[in-house]
């Protein structure tokens, strides 16, 4: 078996197992961690296909942003902090296994130059540039219209998030000593001059 | 790498100037709103309305009979786009004017963001209308939907509104997923996403080859479209969203996006995938009959007017689809022009009628209270004979009673259906429309023959009264003189379609 094939099957096997555990794990935090592993393995497979842009995007966007947010949400939903901290160290074995697997995958892909991964039989992209360059060039030329509109969608996302979450400032009842010092009696007391009234009877 | 090495054609920005104008102005209004101290946001409101009027001027100035492409053929500038965009601006102007009072009475909605989101939604619809690429269609849909989700949720303390926004968001995301999946299948089979190129490839490929994968993708694309139109069985979100959303936003959802959805259907199905007409027509016939059945029958059971109108919208969209499914008969697109223009007429008049109906609901909603229950309309005639008459005209038009515009819309669609030889379909449509008459006429009965619950006179700003009256008169007058609008639809599509 060629080394390349071995890497592919290794990554695919981990991917499938991790994906299976995402839906079978009872603990949502475990499920989220397995999802991170699944993303990681998928990006390794993309790396094998020399789609390095997709691979990096997957890591940066999904692992870096989406999954971290996801973990935050999962942890915030459980408000009982003590209970959350209680099990913290019990995540360690699982967490370290997943971390080790990731390190192994990364070593396989990044050390590819030494292990002879680069002489591949996969069809090369037609350009000589990396595909980050190719994607960038297309985004800013042929696909500039949807690209710009996608930025408008992000803007709408920001506007919507602000509009939906921003509340008016609470009425502040704290006193300002500076202004208090300058208070004059006229500000607080109103003197009324009332005409004297006659007795009714 | 220098700029000269990038080989591409500079896009002709002039063709897309209306979109650029709206985008620029939307950002400007967003900044302008920061400096508005006035709690009523009058300046923001006026700037938004002026933007829409300005966009109409720009569209008129750049309109031409010829078909033009720009942005690497992702954008198409043709007469269909121009006409639909002009109608779109008009609709949004009407919608914002009707909802002004309603929005002002709700503290959380009376913010500048409401108008900015409306402008961004308009931009999204413009992108959908002028899309010549599956990607542009998708981006347009997302821009529209994202703005709408936020607008539905804007009245934060209202639990029904939050629930409606959540449902709309989750189901909308699902539908976008379906649509994208279908589009990716079509890309796999054809190798391009540009609509004209897809049509050409399909023409040369014929029916062999990738047919299975094409039809597989088509099913998902049709499902995505059906969701956006809100036809059965992808209609579940409509009643809840119409009912739960603030009435001003319901008015928005019930009108302008229908125009964009029509454009989407024409561009994607009747243009890009015309060669697969036999397949998608069969699917759409099924959806259409189901929508008319479910929409008209379920509407009878409703006591909330917004919910009733939601089911009525489902049935109307089903009826509109009848014109789309009869374009190609046995591989012959001879009747296509008539069929599609009858659908276009139907959708335009539906938008006009729907705007008026929700306008009356907004007119009655005063002092922060909703009045969207059928009981709130009891004895409307005693309180305001004129607006009761306007509402009656709207209901008659929606029911398709002769000499209101809805009748001619239904009539022209049925004509196309009969011309295409689907007699059974026409009979089914008429039967369900007759069932539909019941609930429209019930509203008229409640307004004229029931004793009013409250006798408070109706107060509204003068501009809203004038516009609502004009809307009512338009429905009546278009019913007497439908010819002009009908020929506009016909001419527009003749100039813009490849049939």
Short mmCIF file of C-alpha atoms in Angstrom, two decimals, chain B residues 89-393:
data_model
loop_
_atom_site.label_atom_id
_atom_site.label_comp_id
_atom_site.label_asym_id
_atom_site.label_seq_id
_atom_site.Cartn_x
_atom_site.Cartn_y
_atom_site.Cartn_z
CA UNK B 89 -39.84 50.51 -5.57
CA UNK B 90 -43.48 51.52 -5.75
CA UNK B 91 -44.50 48.64 -3.51
CA UNK B 92 -41.81 49.37 -0.92
CA UNK B 93 -42.74 53.07 -0.89
CA UNK B 94 -46.39 52.16 -0.28
CA UNK B 95 -45.44 49.60 2.36
CA UNK B 96 -43.24 52.02 4.32
CA UNK B 97 -45.89 54.72 4.17
CA UNK B 98 -48.66 52.41 5.40
CA UNK B 99 -46.52 51.11 8.22
CA UNK B 100 -45.28 54.51 9.39
CA UNK B 101 -47.92 55.03 12.08
CA UNK B 102 -47.75 51.41 13.23
CA UNK B 103 -43.98 51.52 13.58
CA UNK B 104 -44.04 54.83 15.48
CA UNK B 105 -46.31 53.33 18.11
CA UNK B 106 -43.88 50.53 18.84
CA UNK B 107 -40.80 51.78 20.59
CA UNK B 108 -38.53 48.92 19.54
CA UNK B 109 -39.41 49.17 15.88
CA UNK B 110 -39.24 52.95 15.60
CA UNK B 111 -35.52 52.87 14.96
CA UNK B 112 -33.50 53.83 11.95
CA UNK B 113 -32.47 50.21 11.43
CA UNK B 114 -36.01 49.36 10.38
CA UNK B 115 -35.70 51.57 7.31
CA UNK B 116 -32.13 50.51 6.59
CA UNK B 117 -33.12 46.84 6.69
CA UNK B 118 -36.03 47.60 4.36
CA UNK B 119 -33.56 49.18 1.92
CA UNK B 120 -31.21 46.19 2.12
CA UNK B 121 -34.15 43.84 1.55
CA UNK B 122 -35.03 45.92 -1.50
CA UNK B 123 -31.47 45.59 -2.74
CA UNK B 124 -31.68 41.83 -2.28
CA UNK B 125 -34.85 41.69 -4.34
CA UNK B 126 -33.25 43.82 -7.05
CA UNK B 127 -30.36 41.38 -7.20
CA UNK B 128 -32.80 38.47 -7.51
CA UNK B 129 -34.72 40.24 -10.27
CA UNK B 130 -31.60 40.95 -12.32
CA UNK B 131 -29.81 37.67 -11.73
CA UNK B 132 -28.43 35.80 -14.68
CA UNK B 133 -26.44 33.36 -12.60
CA UNK B 134 -27.58 30.85 -10.02
CA UNK B 135 -25.07 32.32 -7.59
CA UNK B 136 -26.54 35.83 -7.90
CA UNK B 137 -30.02 34.43 -7.31
CA UNK B 138 -28.82 32.74 -4.16
CA UNK B 139 -26.99 35.80 -2.86
CA UNK B 140 -30.05 37.94 -3.55
CA UNK B 141 -32.29 35.53 -1.65
CA UNK B 142 -29.97 35.53 1.33
CA UNK B 143 -29.75 39.32 1.41
CA UNK B 144 -33.54 39.57 1.29
CA UNK B 145 -34.18 36.82 3.83
CA UNK B 146 -31.61 37.99 6.35
CA UNK B 147 -33.11 41.47 6.38
CA UNK B 148 -36.60 40.02 6.72
CA UNK B 149 -35.67 37.74 9.64
CA UNK B 150 -34.36 40.75 11.50
CA UNK B 151 -37.42 42.85 10.67
CA UNK B 152 -39.76 40.12 11.93
CA UNK B 153 -37.82 39.88 15.19
CA UNK B 154 -37.51 43.62 15.72
CA UNK B 155 -40.45 43.83 18.09
CA UNK B 156 -38.37 41.93 20.62
CA UNK B 157 -40.70 41.82 23.58
CA UNK B 158 -43.47 40.23 21.58
CA UNK B 159 -43.27 36.46 22.00
CA UNK B 160 -45.21 35.59 18.82
CA UNK B 161 -42.89 37.83 16.78
CA UNK B 162 -39.77 36.18 18.21
CA UNK B 163 -41.23 32.75 17.58
CA UNK B 164 -42.16 33.71 14.03
CA UNK B 165 -38.67 35.03 13.37
CA UNK B 166 -37.11 31.84 14.72
CA UNK B 167 -39.33 29.63 12.56
CA UNK B 168 -38.75 31.78 9.52
CA UNK B 169 -34.99 31.71 10.09
CA UNK B 170 -34.67 27.96 10.61
CA UNK B 171 -36.98 26.99 7.75
CA UNK B 172 -35.46 29.64 5.50
CA UNK B 173 -31.99 28.27 6.13
CA UNK B 174 -33.23 24.78 5.34
CA UNK B 175 -34.76 25.98 2.07
CA UNK B 176 -31.56 27.78 1.11
CA UNK B 177 -29.72 24.54 1.76
CA UNK B 178 -32.08 22.63 -0.52
CA UNK B 179 -31.72 25.24 -3.23
CA UNK B 180 -27.92 25.22 -3.01
CA UNK B 181 -27.82 21.45 -3.11
CA UNK B 182 -29.94 21.47 -6.27
CA UNK B 183 -27.78 24.15 -7.83
CA UNK B 184 -24.63 22.14 -7.12
CA UNK B 185 -26.18 19.11 -8.85
CA UNK B 186 -27.00 21.21 -11.89
CA UNK B 187 -23.46 22.55 -11.89
CA UNK B 188 -22.17 19.02 -11.78
CA UNK B 189 -24.25 18.03 -14.79
CA UNK B 190 -23.88 21.13 -16.93
CA UNK B 191 -20.57 22.62 -15.85
CA UNK B 192 -21.73 26.21 -15.61
CA UNK B 193 -24.11 28.26 -13.52
CA UNK B 194 -24.76 31.12 -15.89
CA UNK B 195 -28.38 30.83 -16.94
CA UNK B 196 -27.96 31.49 -20.65
CA UNK B 197 -25.02 29.12 -20.81
CA UNK B 198 -26.99 26.47 -18.91
CA UNK B 199 -29.83 26.83 -21.41
CA UNK B 200 -27.41 26.53 -24.35
CA UNK B 201 -25.60 23.51 -22.92
CA UNK B 202 -28.90 21.77 -22.27
CA UNK B 203 -29.95 22.53 -25.83
CA UNK B 204 -26.82 20.92 -27.29
CA UNK B 205 -26.66 18.10 -24.77
CA UNK B 206 -30.24 17.16 -25.43
CA UNK B 207 -31.83 14.72 -23.09
CA UNK B 208 -29.07 12.15 -22.95
CA UNK B 209 -26.17 12.01 -20.62
CA UNK B 210 -26.60 13.61 -17.28
CA UNK B 211 -30.35 13.48 -17.20
CA UNK B 212 -30.66 11.66 -13.89
CA UNK B 213 -28.44 14.07 -12.06
CA UNK B 214 -30.14 17.05 -13.73
CA UNK B 215 -33.61 15.97 -12.66
CA UNK B 216 -32.28 15.15 -9.22
CA UNK B 217 -30.94 18.69 -8.92
CA UNK B 218 -34.12 20.11 -10.41
CA UNK B 219 -36.22 18.55 -7.64
CA UNK B 220 -34.18 20.41 -5.04
CA UNK B 221 -34.20 23.68 -6.98
CA UNK B 222 -37.99 23.48 -7.35
CA UNK B 223 -38.31 22.75 -3.63
CA UNK B 224 -36.22 25.80 -2.81
CA UNK B 225 -38.31 27.99 -5.12
CA UNK B 226 -41.53 26.53 -3.72
CA UNK B 227 -40.41 27.43 -0.23
CA UNK B 228 -39.68 31.01 -1.18
CA UNK B 229 -43.04 31.29 -2.96
CA UNK B 230 -44.73 29.56 -0.05
CA UNK B 231 -46.65 26.85 -1.88
CA UNK B 232 -47.76 23.52 -0.43
CA UNK B 233 -46.01 21.38 0.86
CA UNK B 234 -43.41 24.04 1.66
CA UNK B 235 -45.94 26.47 3.12
CA UNK B 236 -45.70 25.73 6.84
CA UNK B 237 -43.86 28.94 7.64
CA UNK B 238 -46.35 31.26 5.96
CA UNK B 239 -49.27 31.23 8.46
CA UNK B 240 -47.04 31.46 11.52
CA UNK B 241 -44.84 34.19 10.10
CA UNK B 242 -47.75 36.26 8.76
CA UNK B 243 -49.56 35.92 12.05
CA UNK B 244 -46.63 36.37 14.42
CA UNK B 245 -44.78 39.17 12.65
CA UNK B 246 -45.72 42.79 13.37
CA UNK B 247 -48.40 43.73 10.84
CA UNK B 248 -46.12 46.28 9.17
CA UNK B 249 -43.56 43.56 8.47
CA UNK B 250 -46.27 41.12 7.39
CA UNK B 251 -47.32 43.72 4.85
CA UNK B 252 -43.74 43.85 3.61
CA UNK B 253 -43.38 40.05 3.39
CA UNK B 254 -46.77 39.66 1.73
CA UNK B 255 -46.08 42.07 -1.11
CA UNK B 256 -42.66 42.95 -2.52
CA UNK B 257 -40.92 39.52 -2.25
CA UNK B 258 -43.64 37.99 -4.41
CA UNK B 259 -42.43 40.12 -7.32
CA UNK B 260 -38.86 38.97 -6.77
CA UNK B 261 -39.96 35.35 -6.41
CA UNK B 262 -41.78 35.60 -9.73
CA UNK B 263 -38.63 36.95 -11.38
CA UNK B 264 -36.68 34.09 -9.81
CA UNK B 265 -39.06 31.50 -11.25
CA UNK B 266 -38.92 33.06 -14.70
CA UNK B 267 -35.13 33.40 -14.71
CA UNK B 268 -34.33 30.00 -13.30
CA UNK B 269 -37.01 27.75 -14.74
CA UNK B 270 -38.43 29.46 -17.81
CA UNK B 271 -35.03 30.71 -18.91
CA UNK B 272 -32.16 28.61 -17.62
CA UNK B 273 -33.87 25.24 -17.37
CA UNK B 274 -36.41 25.62 -20.15
CA UNK B 275 -35.21 22.38 -21.72
CA UNK B 276 -36.33 20.54 -18.60
CA UNK B 277 -39.78 22.14 -18.78
CA UNK B 278 -41.58 18.83 -18.93
CA UNK B 279 -40.06 17.77 -15.65
CA UNK B 280 -40.55 20.96 -13.66
CA UNK B 281 -43.99 21.58 -15.07
CA UNK B 282 -45.19 18.26 -13.71
CA UNK B 283 -43.77 19.09 -10.29
CA UNK B 284 -45.28 22.56 -10.30
CA UNK B 285 -48.73 21.31 -11.33
CA UNK B 286 -48.73 19.11 -8.27
CA UNK B 287 -47.62 21.98 -6.01
CA UNK B 288 -50.13 24.33 -7.58
CA UNK B 289 -53.17 22.07 -7.13
CA UNK B 290 -52.15 21.24 -3.57
CA UNK B 291 -51.68 24.92 -2.72
CA UNK B 292 -55.06 25.90 -4.05
CA UNK B 293 -56.67 23.06 -2.10
CA UNK B 294 -54.89 23.54 1.22
CA UNK B 295 -54.84 27.35 1.04
CA UNK B 296 -58.52 27.82 0.27
CA UNK B 297 -59.85 25.15 2.61
CA UNK B 298 -57.64 26.00 5.59
CA UNK B 299 -58.43 29.71 5.26
CA UNK B 300 -62.09 29.01 6.04
CA UNK B 301 -61.23 27.88 9.56
CA UNK B 302 -59.27 31.01 10.49
CA UNK B 303 -60.59 33.70 12.78
CA UNK B 304 -57.50 35.86 12.58
CA UNK B 305 -57.45 38.00 9.48
CA UNK B 306 -53.65 37.90 9.08
CA UNK B 307 -53.69 34.11 9.30
CA UNK B 308 -56.56 33.93 6.84
CA UNK B 309 -54.67 36.14 4.41
CA UNK B 310 -51.63 33.90 4.83
CA UNK B 311 -53.60 30.90 3.62
CA UNK B 312 -55.08 33.08 0.91
CA UNK B 313 -51.51 33.97 -0.16
CA UNK B 314 -50.71 30.26 -0.42
CA UNK B 315 -53.69 29.68 -2.70
CA UNK B 316 -52.89 32.76 -4.80
CA UNK B 317 -49.30 31.65 -5.35
CA UNK B 318 -50.66 28.25 -6.40
CA UNK B 319 -52.94 29.97 -8.89
CA UNK B 320 -50.06 32.09 -10.18
CA UNK B 321 -48.03 28.92 -10.81
CA UNK B 322 -50.75 27.72 -13.19
CA UNK B 323 -49.53 30.29 -15.69
CA UNK B 324 -45.96 29.08 -15.28
CA UNK B 325 -46.77 25.41 -15.83
CA UNK B 326 -48.62 25.93 -19.09
CA UNK B 327 -45.82 27.69 -20.95
CA UNK B 328 -44.47 24.69 -22.81
CA UNK B 329 -46.82 22.09 -24.26
CA UNK B 330 -45.29 18.97 -25.74
CA UNK B 331 -41.95 20.64 -26.35
CA UNK B 332 -43.61 23.60 -28.01
CA UNK B 333 -43.19 26.99 -26.34
CA UNK B 334 -45.73 28.72 -28.60
CA UNK B 335 -48.05 29.59 -25.73
CA UNK B 336 -45.19 30.48 -23.43
CA UNK B 337 -45.42 34.22 -23.82
CA UNK B 338 -49.14 34.36 -23.09
CA UNK B 339 -48.88 32.01 -20.16
CA UNK B 340 -45.96 33.75 -18.49
CA UNK B 341 -47.40 37.23 -19.03
CA UNK B 342 -50.69 36.13 -17.46
CA UNK B 343 -48.71 34.98 -14.44
CA UNK B 344 -46.88 38.29 -14.32
CA UNK B 345 -50.18 40.18 -14.46
CA UNK B 346 -51.49 37.94 -11.69
CA UNK B 347 -48.56 38.55 -9.41
CA UNK B 348 -48.58 42.33 -9.94
CA UNK B 349 -52.26 42.66 -9.23
CA UNK B 350 -51.99 40.33 -6.25
CA UNK B 351 -49.26 42.50 -4.76
CA UNK B 352 -51.41 45.60 -5.26
CA UNK B 353 -54.45 43.98 -3.64
CA UNK B 354 -52.46 42.46 -0.81
CA UNK B 355 -50.89 45.84 -0.03
CA UNK B 356 -54.34 47.43 0.20
CA UNK B 357 -55.74 44.69 2.44
CA UNK B 358 -52.92 44.89 4.95
CA UNK B 359 -53.13 48.68 4.63
CA UNK B 360 -56.67 48.56 6.02
CA UNK B 361 -55.55 46.29 8.88
CA UNK B 362 -52.80 48.79 9.69
CA UNK B 363 -55.33 51.63 9.49
CA UNK B 364 -57.41 49.99 12.21
CA UNK B 365 -54.42 49.14 14.40
CA UNK B 366 -54.04 52.19 16.61
CA UNK B 367 -52.71 52.99 20.02
CA UNK B 368 -50.26 50.10 20.07
CA UNK B 369 -53.05 47.52 19.71
CA UNK B 370 -53.41 45.06 16.86
CA UNK B 371 -56.76 44.74 15.17
CA UNK B 372 -56.20 41.71 13.06
CA UNK B 373 -59.09 39.63 14.34
CA UNK B 374 -62.18 39.20 12.22
CA UNK B 375 -64.23 40.61 15.12
CA UNK B 376 -62.33 43.89 14.88
CA UNK B 377 -63.87 44.41 11.47
CA UNK B 378 -67.43 44.10 12.74
CA UNK B 379 -69.52 46.97 11.49
CA UNK B 380 -66.63 48.78 9.87
CA UNK B 381 -69.17 50.33 7.54
CA UNK B 382 -70.67 52.29 10.47
CA UNK B 383 -67.28 53.61 11.49
CA UNK B 384 -65.92 54.50 8.10
CA UNK B 385 -68.04 53.76 5.03
CA UNK B 386 -65.25 54.65 2.63
CA UNK B 387 -62.58 52.35 4.07
CA UNK B 388 -65.12 49.58 4.44
CA UNK B 389 -65.74 50.04 0.73
CA UNK B 390 -62.00 49.90 0.02
CA UNK B 391 -61.69 46.67 2.01
CA UNK B 392 -64.72 45.29 0.17
CA UNK B 393 -63.08 46.03 -3.18
#
